[in-house]
Coordinates of C-alpha atoms in Angstrom, one line a residue:
M26 CA 8.9 8.4 -5.4
S27 CA 11.0 10.1 -8.1
Q28 CA 11.0 8.7 -11.7
K29 CA 14.6 7.7 -11.2
E30 CA 13.7 5.6 -8.1
I31 CA 10.8 4.0 -10.0
E32 CA 13.1 3.2 -12.9
E33 CA 15.7 1.6 -10.6
S34 CA 12.9 -0.5 -9.0
L35 CA 11.7 -1.6 -12.4
D36 CA 15.2 -2.6 -13.5
L37 CA 15.5 -4.8 -10.4
L38 CA 12.0 -6.2 -11.0
Q39 CA 12.8 -7.2 -14.5
K40 CA 15.6 -9.4 -13.4
D41 CA 13.0 -11.9 -12.1
W42 CA 9.7 -10.9 -13.8
D43 CA 8.5 -9.9 -17.3
V44 CA 7.2 -6.3 -17.3
D45 CA 4.9 -5.1 -20.1
P46 CA 6.8 -2.4 -22.0
I47 CA 3.6 -0.3 -22.2
L48 CA 3.2 -0.5 -18.4
R49 CA 6.9 0.4 -17.9
N50 CA 6.5 3.5 -20.0
F51 CA 3.4 4.5 -18.1
M52 CA 5.1 4.1 -14.8
L53 CA 8.0 6.2 -16.0
G54 CA 5.6 9.0 -17.1
K55 CA 6.1 8.4 -20.8
I56 CA 2.4 7.8 -21.5
T57 CA 0.3 10.7 -20.5
D58 CA -3.0 10.1 -22.4
V59 CA -4.6 8.5 -19.3
S60 CA -8.1 8.8 -17.9
D61 CA -9.2 8.2 -14.3
R62 CA -12.1 5.6 -14.4
P63 CA -13.7 5.5 -10.9
I64 CA -15.6 2.4 -9.9
K65 CA -17.6 2.2 -6.6
V66 CA -17.5 -1.2 -4.9
K67 CA -19.4 -1.3 -1.7
D68 CA -17.9 1.5 0.5
V69 CA -14.8 2.3 -1.6
V70 CA -14.3 4.3 -4.8
F71 CA -11.5 2.8 -6.8
H72 CA -9.7 5.1 -9.3
I73 CA -8.5 2.9 -12.1
P74 CA -6.2 4.2 -14.8
Y75 CA -7.4 3.8 -18.4
L76 CA -4.8 4.1 -21.2
N77 CA -6.8 5.9 -23.9
S78 CA -4.2 5.1 -26.7
E79 CA -4.4 1.4 -25.9
K80 CA -8.1 1.4 -25.0
K81 CA -7.2 -0.7 -21.9
F82 CA -7.4 -0.5 -18.1
I83 CA -4.5 -1.2 -15.8
L84 CA -5.6 -4.0 -13.5
W85 CA -3.7 -6.0 -10.8
K86 CA -3.4 -9.4 -9.2
C87 CA -1.1 -10.6 -6.4
F88 CA 1.5 -13.2 -7.2
W89 CA 2.2 -14.2 -3.6
P90 CA 3.7 -16.6 -2.5
D91 CA 5.9 -16.6 -5.6
C92 CA 6.5 -12.8 -5.1
H93 CA 7.2 -11.0 -1.9
N94 CA 8.8 -7.9 -3.3
C95 CA 6.6 -5.5 -1.3
C96 CA 8.0 -7.2 1.9
D97 CA 11.6 -7.2 0.7
R98 CA 11.5 -3.5 -0.3
Q99 CA 9.4 -1.8 2.5
G100 CA 9.4 1.9 2.8
R101 CA 7.6 2.2 6.2
L102 CA 5.1 0.2 8.2
P103 CA 2.7 2.6 10.0
L104 CA 0.6 0.9 12.7
T105 CA -3.0 1.4 13.7
S106 CA -4.0 1.2 17.4
D107 CA -5.4 -2.3 16.5
D108 CA -2.0 -3.3 15.2
L109 CA -0.3 -2.0 18.4
I110 CA -2.4 -4.4 20.5
T111 CA -2.4 -7.4 18.1
I112 CA 1.3 -7.4 17.1
G113 CA 2.4 -6.5 20.6
K114 CA 0.6 -9.6 22.0
G115 CA 2.1 -11.7 19.2
L116 CA 5.6 -10.6 20.3
K117 CA 4.7 -11.4 23.9
Y118 CA 4.5 -7.9 25.3
Q119 CA 2.2 -7.4 28.2
K120 CA 1.6 -3.7 27.6
P121 CA 1.3 -1.8 24.3
S122 CA 3.6 0.9 25.8
E123 CA 6.5 -1.6 26.1
F124 CA 5.9 -2.8 22.5
I125 CA 6.0 0.8 21.3
K126 CA 9.1 1.6 23.2
N127 CA 11.1 -1.4 22.0
E128 CA 9.7 -2.3 18.5
T129 CA 8.6 1.0 16.9
L130 CA 9.7 4.4 15.8
T131 CA 7.5 7.6 15.7
V132 CA 8.2 9.5 12.5
T133 CA 6.7 12.5 10.7
Y134 CA 6.7 12.8 6.9
S135 CA 4.9 14.7 4.1
E136 CA 3.4 13.4 0.9
P137 CA 1.3 15.0 -1.8
G138 CA -2.4 14.4 -1.3
P139 CA -4.9 13.5 -4.0
S140 CA -5.9 17.1 -4.6
G141 CA -2.3 18.4 -4.8
Q142 CA -2.1 19.7 -1.2
M143 CA 0.7 18.4 1.1
T144 CA -0.4 15.9 3.7
T145 CA 1.8 15.7 6.8
M146 CA 1.5 12.5 8.9
T147 CA 2.9 11.5 12.2
T148 CA 2.8 7.7 12.7
I149 CA 4.1 5.0 14.9
N150 CA 6.0 2.6 12.6
L151 CA 7.0 -1.0 13.1
K152 CA 10.8 -1.3 12.9
R153 CA 11.7 -3.2 9.8
K154 CA 15.1 -4.0 11.2
E155 CA 16.1 -4.1 14.8
D156 CA 18.5 -1.1 14.6
E157 CA 16.3 1.0 12.4
T158 CA 16.4 4.8 13.0
A159 CA 14.3 7.7 11.8
A160 CA 16.9 8.3 9.1
D161 CA 15.9 5.0 7.5
D162 CA 12.3 6.0 7.1
G163 CA 11.1 5.9 3.5
T164 CA 14.0 3.8 2.3
H165 CA 13.8 0.3 1.0
I166 CA 14.4 -2.3 3.7
S167 CA 13.6 -5.9 3.8
C168 CA 11.2 -6.7 6.7
R169 CA 12.8 -8.5 9.6
F170 CA 9.7 -10.6 10.1
L171 CA 10.1 -12.5 6.8
D172 CA 11.0 -16.2 7.1
E173 CA 13.7 -18.0 5.1
E174 CA 11.3 -18.5 2.2
G175 CA 10.1 -14.9 2.1
G176 CA 6.8 -15.6 3.9
C177 CA 5.5 -13.4 6.7
S178 CA 6.0 -14.9 10.1
M179 CA 3.3 -12.6 11.5
H180 CA 0.6 -13.6 9.1
P181 CA -2.4 -13.3 9.6
D182 CA -1.6 -10.7 12.3
R183 CA 0.7 -8.6 10.1
P184 CA 0.2 -4.8 10.1
G185 CA -3.0 -3.6 8.4
V186 CA -1.0 -1.5 5.9
C187 CA 0.6 -4.7 4.5
Y188 CA -2.8 -5.9 3.3
L189 CA -3.3 -2.7 1.3
Y190 CA -0.4 -2.9 -1.1
P191 CA -0.4 -1.9 -4.0
F192 CA -3.2 0.4 -3.1
S193 CA -3.1 3.8 -1.4
S194 CA -6.3 5.2 0.1
W195 CA -7.8 8.4 1.5
L196 CA -11.0 9.8 2.9
E197 CA -13.1 12.6 1.4
N198 CA -16.2 14.3 2.7
E199 CA -19.2 13.5 0.6
K200 CA -22.3 15.4 1.7
G201 CA -21.2 15.2 5.3
K202 CA -20.3 11.5 5.2
P203 CA -16.8 10.0 4.8
R204 CA -16.1 8.3 1.5
V205 CA -13.1 6.1 1.1
H206 CA -11.1 6.4 -2.2
A207 CA -8.3 4.2 -3.4
T208 CA -5.8 4.0 -6.2
Y209 CA -2.7 2.1 -7.1
Q210 CA 0.8 2.9 -5.9
F211 CA 3.2 2.5 -8.8
T212 CA 6.5 2.0 -7.1
G213 CA 8.0 -0.3 -9.8
D214 CA 8.3 -3.2 -7.3
C215 CA 5.1 -5.2 -8.1
P216 CA 4.9 -7.6 -11.1
G217 CA 1.1 -7.9 -10.7
F218 CA -0.1 -5.1 -13.0
Y219 CA -1.5 -6.0 -16.4
L220 CA -3.7 -4.5 -19.2
A221 CA -7.3 -5.5 -19.9
E222 CA -10.1 -4.2 -22.0
D223 CA -12.6 -4.3 -19.2
L224 CA -12.7 -4.5 -15.4
E225 CA -14.2 -8.0 -15.2
P226 CA -10.9 -9.9 -14.6
M227 CA -10.4 -7.9 -11.4
K228 CA -13.9 -8.3 -10.0
E229 CA -12.9 -10.5 -7.0
E230 CA -10.0 -8.3 -6.1
F231 CA -12.3 -5.3 -6.0
K232 CA -14.7 -7.1 -3.6
E233 CA -11.9 -8.3 -1.3
Y234 CA -10.0 -5.0 -1.2
S235 CA -13.1 -2.9 -0.8
K236 CA -13.5 -4.4 2.7
I237 CA -9.7 -4.3 3.5
I238 CA -9.3 -0.7 2.4
Y239 CA -12.5 0.5 4.2
D240 CA -11.6 -1.3 7.5
Y241 CA -8.0 0.1 7.4
N242 CA -9.2 3.7 6.9
M243 CA -11.6 3.4 9.8
A244 CA -8.8 1.9 12.0
S245 CA -6.5 4.8 10.9
N246 CA -9.1 7.4 11.8
R247 CA -9.6 5.7 15.2
T248 CA -5.8 5.7 15.7
N249 CA -5.6 9.4 15.2
R250 CA -8.5 10.1 17.5
E251 CA -6.8 8.0 20.2
G252 CA -3.7 10.1 19.9
F253 CA -1.4 7.5 18.4
G254 CA -0.9 9.5 15.2
S255 CA -2.0 12.7 13.4
V256 CA -2.7 14.0 9.9
S257 CA -2.6 17.6 8.8
F258 CA -3.1 19.3 5.3
S259 CA -1.4 22.3 3.9

């Protein structure tokens, strides 16, 4: 996302939530004295920003059900092969092929990877609105599966990617074995970020999301092997 898009998102967020001015400046790129503090929790290495000038970590907690901004401002919903089966059955489809035909879009997009190289991904995405087209991919759209109170009508069988937010994750080769890494997405839409002097307040979130992130990466790898998506680096 561009700094302009993040600023627009933060302006919308501040209509309903208090945003720490230090965090706002960080998200807008106005604070650059930042260290990456990796912490390994089970099978995932979390990369947590540390603001050297403030001597504080940026931590996070979810405010759901009071907040569902991530559902109201979805960019895309890529599906794993597990999602195709689970969500398809939930929508009463007998065959995954029929679910894919009627409820999804196949799109290709590029994003900068953790090492600076471009990552090109082809994914099968759940339509966030019934008439969604490929031109809508990457834009903010409220998910059509939200109920009147903003809750997810698919829960607990919602797409795996929904469980990840606000984290993004990737795999690296570590001595011949895959290692999962994760860091935050700073889109300006989430009120859950806060500053803390140590990592202790987020201990339970690290434990919970270590499993969620690891399982999702394994499911994504399996999805690509089964031919439902692809990833290439350049």
